[in-house]
mmCIF file of C-alpha atoms in Angstrom:
data_model
loop_
_atom_site.group_PDB
_atom_site.id
_atom_site.type_symbol
_atom_site.label_atom_id
_atom_site.label_comp_id
_atom_site.label_asym_id
_atom_site.label_seq_id
_atom_site.Cartn_x
_atom_site.Cartn_y
_atom_site.Cartn_z
ATOM 1 C CA UNK A 1 -78.494 18.598 18.476
ATOM 2 C CA UNK A 2 -81.711 19.962 19.455
ATOM 3 C CA UNK A 3 -85.327 17.334 20.236
ATOM 4 C CA UNK A 4 -88.890 18.355 21.086
ATOM 5 C CA UNK A 5 -91.176 16.372 23.383
ATOM 6 C CA UNK A 6 -95.059 16.806 23.829
ATOM 7 C CA UNK A 7 -98.207 16.219 23.083
ATOM 8 C CA UNK A 8 -102.131 17.611 22.785
ATOM 9 C CA UNK A 9 -102.718 17.367 26.627
ATOM 10 C CA UNK A 10 -98.993 18.750 27.618
ATOM 11 C CA UNK A 11 -97.026 21.702 26.644
ATOM 12 C CA UNK A 12 -94.041 21.039 23.934
ATOM 13 C CA UNK A 13 -90.790 20.518 26.272
ATOM 14 C CA UNK A 14 -87.953 22.236 23.325
ATOM 15 C CA UNK A 15 -84.308 20.604 24.748
ATOM 16 C CA UNK A 16 -80.680 20.491 23.441
ATOM 17 C CA UNK A 17 -77.813 18.028 24.128
ATOM 18 C CA UNK A 18 -74.841 20.102 25.694
ATOM 19 C CA UNK A 19 -71.275 18.391 25.869
ATOM 20 C CA UNK A 20 -68.705 18.264 28.775
ATOM 21 C CA UNK A 21 -65.164 18.505 28.434
ATOM 22 C CA UNK A 22 -64.931 14.889 27.646
ATOM 23 C CA UNK A 23 -67.513 14.571 25.201
ATOM 24 C CA UNK A 24 -70.342 13.342 27.040
ATOM 25 C CA UNK A 25 -73.710 14.587 25.998
ATOM 26 C CA UNK A 26 -76.425 15.678 28.348
ATOM 27 C CA UNK A 27 -80.021 17.057 27.484
ATOM 28 C CA UNK A 28 -81.399 19.554 29.531
ATOM 29 C CA UNK A 29 -84.838 21.693 28.315
ATOM 30 C CA UNK A 30 -84.313 25.818 27.328
ATOM 31 C CA UNK A 31 -88.063 26.310 27.049
ATOM 32 C CA UNK A 32 -91.410 25.446 26.597
ATOM 33 C CA UNK A 33 -94.432 25.664 24.456
ATOM 34 C CA UNK A 34 -98.105 25.655 23.855
ATOM 35 C CA UNK A 35 -97.600 24.091 20.276
ATOM 36 C CA UNK A 36 -95.325 22.575 17.967
ATOM 37 C CA UNK A 37 -95.325 25.322 15.892
ATOM 38 C CA UNK A 38 -94.362 27.698 18.709
ATOM 39 C CA UNK A 39 -91.527 24.770 19.955
ATOM 40 C CA UNK A 40 -89.979 24.421 16.523
ATOM 41 C CA UNK A 41 -89.973 28.721 16.350
ATOM 42 C CA UNK A 42 -88.384 28.723 19.914
ATOM 43 C CA UNK A 43 -85.814 25.794 18.784
ATOM 44 C CA UNK A 44 -84.709 28.109 15.081
ATOM 45 C CA UNK A 45 -84.330 31.076 17.585
ATOM 46 C CA UNK A 46 -81.857 28.780 20.011
ATOM 47 C CA UNK A 47 -80.068 27.634 16.792
ATOM 48 C CA UNK A 48 -79.389 31.122 15.572
ATOM 49 C CA UNK A 49 -78.442 32.453 18.718
ATOM 50 C CA UNK A 50 -78.846 30.115 22.124
ATOM 51 C CA UNK A 51 -77.941 33.481 24.107
ATOM 52 C CA UNK A 52 -81.587 34.975 22.566
ATOM 53 C CA UNK A 53 -83.789 32.528 24.348
ATOM 54 C CA UNK A 54 -83.352 32.567 28.078
ATOM 55 C CA UNK A 55 -79.842 33.878 29.243
ATOM 56 C CA UNK A 56 -81.156 33.100 32.982
ATOM 57 C CA UNK A 57 -80.985 29.444 31.776
ATOM 58 C CA UNK A 58 -77.457 29.586 30.384
ATOM 59 C CA UNK A 59 -74.811 26.760 32.462
ATOM 60 C CA UNK A 60 -71.730 27.214 33.310
ATOM 61 C CA UNK A 61 -70.494 24.330 30.680
ATOM 62 C CA UNK A 62 -72.604 26.426 27.853
ATOM 63 C CA UNK A 63 -71.116 29.550 28.515
ATOM 64 C CA UNK A 64 -67.514 28.089 28.642
ATOM 65 C CA UNK A 65 -68.402 25.917 25.197
ATOM 66 C CA UNK A 66 -69.431 29.192 23.820
ATOM 67 C CA UNK A 67 -66.923 31.129 25.183
ATOM 68 C CA UNK A 68 -63.923 28.629 23.720
ATOM 69 C CA UNK A 69 -65.546 29.164 20.739
ATOM 70 C CA UNK A 70 -65.066 32.849 20.587
ATOM 71 C CA UNK A 71 -62.505 34.177 22.936
ATOM 72 C CA UNK A 72 -59.972 31.280 23.491
ATOM 73 C CA UNK A 73 -58.719 30.913 20.179
ATOM 74 C CA UNK A 74 -58.037 34.689 20.262
ATOM 75 C CA UNK A 75 -55.353 34.048 23.453
ATOM 76 C CA UNK A 76 -51.860 32.201 23.392
ATOM 77 C CA UNK A 77 -51.469 28.595 22.550
ATOM 78 C CA UNK A 78 -50.184 28.198 25.843
ATOM 79 C CA UNK A 79 -52.967 30.394 27.683
ATOM 80 C CA UNK A 80 -55.578 28.204 25.615
ATOM 81 C CA UNK A 81 -54.168 24.774 27.231
ATOM 82 C CA UNK A 82 -53.794 26.291 30.368
ATOM 83 C CA UNK A 83 -57.509 27.538 30.664
ATOM 84 C CA UNK A 84 -59.258 24.167 29.472
ATOM 85 C CA UNK A 85 -57.008 22.026 31.901
ATOM 86 C CA UNK A 86 -58.533 24.590 34.270
ATOM 87 C CA UNK A 87 -61.976 24.111 33.424
ATOM 88 C CA UNK A 88 -61.905 20.530 34.204
ATOM 89 C CA UNK A 89 -61.437 22.082 37.892
ATOM 90 C CA UNK A 90 -64.878 23.216 38.281
ATOM 91 C CA UNK A 91 -66.274 20.158 37.059
ATOM 92 C CA UNK A 92 -68.507 20.166 40.499
ATOM 93 C CA UNK A 93 -70.807 23.218 38.577
ATOM 94 C CA UNK A 94 -70.967 22.196 35.504
ATOM 95 C CA UNK A 95 -74.734 21.798 35.360
ATOM 96 C CA UNK A 96 -74.935 25.170 37.647
ATOM 97 C CA UNK A 97 -76.839 28.112 35.616
ATOM 98 C CA UNK A 98 -73.806 30.642 35.311
ATOM 99 C CA UNK A 99 -76.238 33.758 36.676
ATOM 100 C CA UNK A 100 -76.472 31.858 40.256
ATOM 101 C CA UNK A 101 -72.273 30.557 40.636
ATOM 102 C CA UNK A 102 -71.129 32.754 43.279
ATOM 103 C CA UNK A 103 -67.403 33.484 44.352
ATOM 104 C CA UNK A 104 -67.298 31.012 47.547
ATOM 105 C CA UNK A 105 -68.508 28.742 44.463
ATOM 106 C CA UNK A 106 -65.843 29.985 42.242
ATOM 107 C CA UNK A 107 -63.202 30.237 45.783
ATOM 108 C CA UNK A 108 -63.810 26.258 46.065
ATOM 109 C CA UNK A 109 -62.726 25.416 43.029
ATOM 110 C CA UNK A 110 -59.645 27.157 43.369
ATOM 111 C CA UNK A 111 -58.715 26.122 47.280
ATOM 112 C CA UNK A 112 -59.789 22.495 46.513
ATOM 113 C CA UNK A 113 -58.511 21.604 42.831
ATOM 114 C CA UNK A 114 -55.212 19.664 44.605
ATOM 115 C CA UNK A 115 -52.526 21.218 42.662
ATOM 116 C CA UNK A 116 -50.253 23.801 43.200
ATOM 117 C CA UNK A 117 -50.226 27.582 42.606
ATOM 118 C CA UNK A 118 -49.708 27.617 39.353
ATOM 119 C CA UNK A 119 -53.291 25.910 38.587
ATOM 120 C CA UNK A 120 -54.731 27.720 41.130
ATOM 121 C CA UNK A 121 -53.807 30.727 39.397
ATOM 122 C CA UNK A 122 -55.013 29.410 35.919
ATOM 123 C CA UNK A 123 -58.633 28.465 37.382
ATOM 124 C CA UNK A 124 -58.953 31.779 38.922
ATOM 125 C CA UNK A 125 -58.385 33.656 35.656
ATOM 126 C CA UNK A 126 -60.679 31.120 33.683
ATOM 127 C CA UNK A 127 -63.293 32.692 36.209
ATOM 128 C CA UNK A 128 -62.436 35.991 35.366
ATOM 129 C CA UNK A 129 -62.364 35.219 31.653
ATOM 130 C CA UNK A 130 -65.661 33.616 31.768
ATOM 131 C CA UNK A 131 -67.510 36.313 33.905
ATOM 132 C CA UNK A 132 -66.506 39.385 31.245
ATOM 133 C CA UNK A 133 -67.750 37.495 28.840
ATOM 134 C CA UNK A 134 -71.357 36.321 30.716
ATOM 135 C CA UNK A 135 -71.438 40.583 31.744
ATOM 136 C CA UNK A 136 -70.725 41.150 28.155
ATOM 137 C CA UNK A 137 -73.829 38.432 27.115
ATOM 138 C CA UNK A 138 -75.995 40.549 29.984
ATOM 139 C CA UNK A 139 -75.978 36.530 31.963
ATOM 140 C CA UNK A 140 -74.811 38.287 34.886
ATOM 141 C CA UNK A 141 -74.483 42.096 36.461
ATOM 142 C CA UNK A 142 -71.883 41.759 38.579
ATOM 143 C CA UNK A 143 -68.581 39.655 38.135
ATOM 144 C CA UNK A 144 -68.220 37.761 41.798
ATOM 145 C CA UNK A 145 -64.682 36.318 40.076
ATOM 146 C CA UNK A 146 -63.535 39.654 40.884
ATOM 147 C CA UNK A 147 -63.954 38.467 45.233
ATOM 148 C CA UNK A 148 -61.776 35.386 44.393
ATOM 149 C CA UNK A 149 -57.581 35.197 45.255
ATOM 150 C CA UNK A 150 -55.270 32.455 44.181
ATOM 151 C CA UNK A 151 -51.981 32.225 46.443
ATOM 152 C CA UNK A 152 -49.066 34.141 45.092
ATOM 153 C CA UNK A 153 -46.037 33.261 43.331
ATOM 154 C CA UNK A 154 -43.445 32.075 45.764
ATOM 155 C CA UNK A 155 -40.494 33.336 45.786
ATOM 156 C CA UNK A 156 -37.971 31.935 43.626
ATOM 157 C CA UNK A 157 -34.959 30.117 44.963
ATOM 158 C CA UNK A 158 -32.954 29.997 41.945
ATOM 159 C CA UNK A 159 -29.833 31.866 41.427
ATOM 160 C CA UNK A 160 -27.244 32.677 38.553
ATOM 161 C CA UNK A 161 -24.599 30.612 38.011
ATOM 162 C CA UNK A 162 -21.089 32.057 39.934
ATOM 163 C CA UNK A 163 -18.234 32.904 37.866
ATOM 164 C CA UNK A 164 -16.326 30.167 39.639
ATOM 165 C CA UNK A 165 -19.023 27.792 37.868
ATOM 166 C CA UNK A 166 -19.105 29.394 34.258
ATOM 167 C CA UNK A 167 -15.295 29.139 34.232
ATOM 168 C CA UNK A 168 -15.053 25.739 35.086
ATOM 169 C CA UNK A 169 -17.980 24.829 32.481
ATOM 170 C CA UNK A 170 -14.939 26.639 30.193
ATOM 171 C CA UNK A 171 -11.701 24.312 31.381
ATOM 172 C CA UNK A 172 -14.457 21.152 30.486
ATOM 173 C CA UNK A 173 -15.452 22.993 26.797
ATOM 174 C CA UNK A 174 -14.460 19.909 25.212
ATOM 175 C CA UNK A 175 -16.661 17.454 27.151
ATOM 176 C CA UNK A 176 -19.885 15.778 26.279
ATOM 177 C CA UNK A 177 -22.417 18.285 26.383
ATOM 178 C CA UNK A 178 -20.864 21.352 28.377
ATOM 179 C CA UNK A 179 -21.051 23.487 24.854
ATOM 180 C CA UNK A 180 -24.976 22.871 25.298
ATOM 181 C CA UNK A 181 -24.913 24.570 28.838
ATOM 182 C CA UNK A 182 -22.618 27.639 27.564
ATOM 183 C CA UNK A 183 -24.944 28.330 24.822
ATOM 184 C CA UNK A 184 -27.890 28.514 27.123
ATOM 185 C CA UNK A 185 -25.680 30.539 29.610
ATOM 186 C CA UNK A 186 -24.799 33.207 26.487
ATOM 187 C CA UNK A 187 -28.318 33.348 24.877
ATOM 188 C CA UNK A 188 -30.656 33.538 27.679
ATOM 189 C CA UNK A 189 -32.943 30.856 25.618
ATOM 190 C CA UNK A 190 -35.529 28.818 27.442
ATOM 191 C CA UNK A 191 -34.871 25.102 27.755
ATOM 192 C CA UNK A 192 -37.399 24.056 24.682
ATOM 193 C CA UNK A 193 -36.497 27.304 22.544
ATOM 194 C CA UNK A 194 -32.818 25.947 22.233
ATOM 195 C CA UNK A 195 -34.141 22.000 21.959
ATOM 196 C CA UNK A 196 -36.979 23.221 19.637
ATOM 197 C CA UNK A 197 -34.389 25.092 17.167
ATOM 198 C CA UNK A 198 -34.333 24.314 13.672
ATOM 199 C CA UNK A 199 -30.728 24.939 12.074
ATOM 200 C CA UNK A 200 -32.407 26.930 9.291
ATOM 201 C CA UNK A 201 -33.074 29.577 12.101
ATOM 202 C CA UNK A 202 -29.285 30.436 12.479
ATOM 203 C CA UNK A 203 -27.683 32.878 10.276
ATOM 204 C CA UNK A 204 -23.643 32.185 10.405
ATOM 205 C CA UNK A 205 -23.161 35.236 8.360
ATOM 206 C CA UNK A 206 -25.038 37.711 10.352
ATOM 207 C CA UNK A 207 -24.333 35.481 13.564
ATOM 208 C CA UNK A 208 -28.026 35.665 14.827
ATOM 209 C CA UNK A 209 -30.215 32.850 16.229
ATOM 210 C CA UNK A 210 -34.062 33.746 15.385
ATOM 211 C CA UNK A 211 -36.062 31.983 17.524
ATOM 212 C CA UNK A 212 -38.407 31.929 20.371
ATOM 213 C CA UNK A 213 -41.342 30.825 21.854
ATOM 214 C CA UNK A 214 -44.640 31.041 24.537
ATOM 215 C CA UNK A 215 -44.837 35.045 24.520
ATOM 216 C CA UNK A 216 -45.619 37.452 21.211
ATOM 217 C CA UNK A 217 -42.702 39.563 22.647
ATOM 218 C CA UNK A 218 -40.796 35.989 22.663
ATOM 219 C CA UNK A 219 -41.236 34.597 19.581
ATOM 220 C CA UNK A 220 -39.154 35.447 16.533
ATOM 221 C CA UNK A 221 -36.659 37.684 18.271
ATOM 222 C CA UNK A 222 -33.354 38.104 17.182
ATOM 223 C CA UNK A 223 -30.173 36.883 19.804
ATOM 224 C CA UNK A 224 -26.666 37.463 18.299
ATOM 225 C CA UNK A 225 -24.231 34.730 19.134
ATOM 226 C CA UNK A 226 -21.298 35.230 21.280
ATOM 227 C CA UNK A 227 -18.047 35.065 19.821
ATOM 228 C CA UNK A 228 -17.247 32.882 22.426
ATOM 229 C CA UNK A 229 -19.913 30.350 21.496
ATOM 230 C CA UNK A 230 -19.806 30.907 17.704
ATOM 231 C CA UNK A 231 -17.679 27.777 17.277
ATOM 232 C CA UNK A 232 -20.199 25.563 18.906
ATOM 233 C CA UNK A 233 -23.226 26.683 16.731
ATOM 234 C CA UNK A 234 -20.571 26.467 13.719
ATOM 235 C CA UNK A 235 -20.330 22.848 14.657
ATOM 236 C CA UNK A 236 -23.475 22.452 14.886
ATOM 237 C CA UNK A 237 -25.366 23.636 12.195
ATOM 238 C CA UNK A 238 -22.261 21.799 9.828
ATOM 239 C CA UNK A 239 -23.663 18.277 11.102
ATOM 240 C CA UNK A 240 -26.738 19.187 8.824
ATOM 241 C CA UNK A 241 -29.525 18.189 10.778
ATOM 242 C CA UNK A 242 -32.515 19.266 10.685
ATOM 243 C CA UNK A 243 -32.627 20.575 14.681
ATOM 244 C CA UNK A 244 -29.746 21.853 15.567
ATOM 245 C CA UNK A 245 -29.268 20.726 18.909
ATOM 246 C CA UNK A 246 -29.391 16.564 18.323
ATOM 247 C CA UNK A 247 -28.714 13.218 20.511
ATOM 248 C CA UNK A 248 -27.511 10.416 18.000
ATOM 249 C CA UNK A 249 -28.935 13.009 14.604
ATOM 250 C CA UNK A 250 -32.381 13.592 16.071
ATOM 251 C CA UNK A 251 -34.279 16.122 17.790
ATOM 252 C CA UNK A 252 -33.505 15.987 21.584
ATOM 253 C CA UNK A 253 -36.216 14.520 23.896
ATOM 254 C CA UNK A 254 -36.764 16.725 27.176
ATOM 255 C CA UNK A 255 -36.081 13.871 29.611
ATOM 256 C CA UNK A 256 -32.829 12.801 27.851
ATOM 257 C CA UNK A 257 -31.431 16.366 27.234
ATOM 258 C CA UNK A 258 -32.230 17.035 31.564
ATOM 259 C CA UNK A 259 -30.137 13.766 31.595
ATOM 260 C CA UNK A 260 -27.095 15.633 29.757
ATOM 261 C CA UNK A 261 -27.413 18.567 31.728
ATOM 262 C CA UNK A 262 -27.378 16.479 35.272
ATOM 263 C CA UNK A 263 -24.185 15.409 33.991
ATOM 264 C CA UNK A 264 -22.775 18.119 33.154
ATOM 265 C CA UNK A 265 -23.124 19.404 36.443
ATOM 266 C CA UNK A 266 -21.646 16.501 38.485
ATOM 267 C CA UNK A 267 -18.876 17.771 36.716
ATOM 268 C CA UNK A 268 -18.460 21.051 38.085
ATOM 269 C CA UNK A 269 -20.060 20.018 41.479
ATOM 270 C CA UNK A 270 -23.281 22.240 40.793
ATOM 271 C CA UNK A 271 -26.739 22.056 41.142
ATOM 272 C CA UNK A 272 -28.511 24.259 38.731
ATOM 273 C CA UNK A 273 -31.091 24.222 35.973
ATOM 274 C CA UNK A 274 -31.578 25.526 32.897
ATOM 275 C CA UNK A 275 -33.832 28.465 33.674
ATOM 276 C CA UNK A 276 -30.858 29.336 36.034
ATOM 277 C CA UNK A 277 -29.164 29.750 32.781
ATOM 278 C CA UNK A 278 -31.272 32.305 31.325
ATOM 279 C CA UNK A 279 -31.561 33.924 34.773
ATOM 280 C CA UNK A 280 -27.370 33.723 34.500
ATOM 281 C CA UNK A 281 -27.580 35.816 30.825
ATOM 282 C CA UNK A 282 -30.251 38.375 32.113
ATOM 283 C CA UNK A 283 -28.042 38.963 35.325
ATOM 284 C CA UNK A 284 -25.039 39.262 33.742
ATOM 285 C CA UNK A 285 -26.141 41.612 31.399
ATOM 286 C CA UNK A 286 -28.043 43.644 33.557
ATOM 287 C CA UNK A 287 -24.603 44.135 36.110
ATOM 288 C CA UNK A 288 -22.457 44.989 33.187
ATOM 289 C CA UNK A 289 -25.449 48.281 32.717
ATOM 290 C CA UNK A 290 -26.953 46.403 30.016
ATOM 291 C CA UNK A 291 -29.135 48.780 28.019
ATOM 292 C CA UNK A 292 -32.787 47.300 29.604
ATOM 293 C CA UNK A 293 -34.447 47.562 26.081
ATOM 294 C CA UNK A 294 -31.665 45.156 24.597
ATOM 295 C CA UNK A 295 -32.256 42.831 27.712
ATOM 296 C CA UNK A 296 -35.428 42.981 27.013
ATOM 297 C CA UNK A 297 -35.808 41.956 23.617
ATOM 298 C CA UNK A 298 -32.929 39.657 23.919
ATOM 299 C CA UNK A 299 -34.699 38.113 26.635
ATOM 300 C CA UNK A 300 -38.120 38.087 24.710
ATOM 301 C CA UNK A 301 -39.718 40.425 27.475
ATOM 302 C CA UNK A 302 -42.309 42.669 27.204
ATOM 303 C CA UNK A 303 -41.136 45.598 28.458
ATOM 304 C CA UNK A 304 -42.553 46.839 31.529
ATOM 305 C CA UNK A 305 -41.562 50.454 30.485
ATOM 306 C CA UNK A 306 -44.581 51.943 28.167
ATOM 307 C CA UNK A 307 -41.724 54.354 26.157
ATOM 308 C CA UNK A 308 -39.044 51.857 26.250
ATOM 309 C CA UNK A 309 -41.902 49.528 24.262
ATOM 310 C CA UNK A 310 -43.652 52.008 22.510
ATOM 311 C CA UNK A 311 -40.917 54.039 20.657
ATOM 312 C CA UNK A 312 -37.250 52.819 21.871
ATOM 313 C CA UNK A 313 -36.287 50.532 18.357
ATOM 314 C CA UNK A 314 -32.986 48.981 18.771
ATOM 315 C CA UNK A 315 -30.990 48.088 15.992
ATOM 316 C CA UNK A 316 -28.953 44.751 15.360
ATOM 317 C CA UNK A 317 -25.489 45.965 16.022
ATOM 318 C CA UNK A 318 -26.797 47.412 19.415
ATOM 319 C CA UNK A 319 -28.019 43.890 20.427
ATOM 320 C CA UNK A 320 -24.715 42.582 19.509
ATOM 321 C CA UNK A 321 -23.043 45.116 21.622
ATOM 322 C CA UNK A 322 -24.988 44.231 24.873
ATOM 323 C CA UNK A 323 -24.218 40.639 23.792
ATOM 324 C CA UNK A 324 -20.721 41.351 24.123
ATOM 325 C CA UNK A 325 -21.048 43.069 27.485
ATOM 326 C CA UNK A 326 -21.230 39.077 28.661
ATOM 327 C CA UNK A 327 -17.138 38.647 29.541
#
C-alpha cells in the first residue's frame, strides 16, 4: 500500500507501508516531489520496481521481504523454515538502511540471540544470503557478512550401538517396539523418515523401501530391506494402515515414539538415541568395507568426491549387496 501526502506550500511526500515478520505495518517515506503529478510518477515507479527508487534507502525489512519472495522459495523446506526463524533475531535492525549495517551489528544478532550453535549458524547464513542479494541489487559494494563468525558444531558424543547391545535386542525381538529399533539400525533412516513413511512406499516384491527427507540426495532414496528385518516389515505392511509404523492404528507421534524407544533402551540397559541407530548403520557398513558411493546413497548423503557424485552410478543389486554386509 502506498500513500501521498502534501499541499501547495510543501513538497509531496511519497510513503509506503512495509510489514515485519509479525505482520505489523509501518509507513516510511521513500522520496519527495514538487508536485502531485511527480509524486504519482514516483509512486508508479516504486510499484513497478521498488529498487528503482533509491537503493540507499532500502531497509533490512524491505530487503528481506524482496529476498524472501525471489530467492527463499528456491531453497529446501528445512532451510526456509530455519532462515525465517533466524530473521526474528535481527529485529533490532529491521528499520535500518541495509547499506549502513556493518559486520559488528550482524555479529550482535548472532552473539546475542540467546540460542545455541545451530541457531547462531542460521543467523550467520541469513546475513550471507541477504548480503549476496543486496550486492546483486547494487545496494552494497561490500559484503560484511563475510567478517562474521558463528560457533563451530561441537564434537558429537554419539556412539554406535555395540554388537552386544544389538545381540541383546535380537534376543528380545518379540517384545513391544524392539522390532522398530532393529529396523532403524538396519536401514539408517532418520527418526521422522520411518515414522512418516507410508505403507505404499514399501515394495515387498523387490524388498525395498523408498523414502527419505531433508536433502535432495535423501529424498525418495531406495533402501533395500535386510533379510533379518524383512519379517518385521512384512507384518507391518499386512496390518494395512496408511503409515508403516503406527500406534493403536494411527500415525506415531514423536513424543509417543520417544517413550516407546526409552522403554526398549531400559530393557537392554542402554542410553542410545534414534540418531545413534543411524550412526550404527553407517559405521557398521564402513567397518565391513562397504562401497562408499553405495553407503552415501543408502544414507541419503551427497558424496564428497566429485567423481563418485557425478559419474559413479550404482544398481539396486549393488545396494542390496552392500546391505547384506550387515551381519
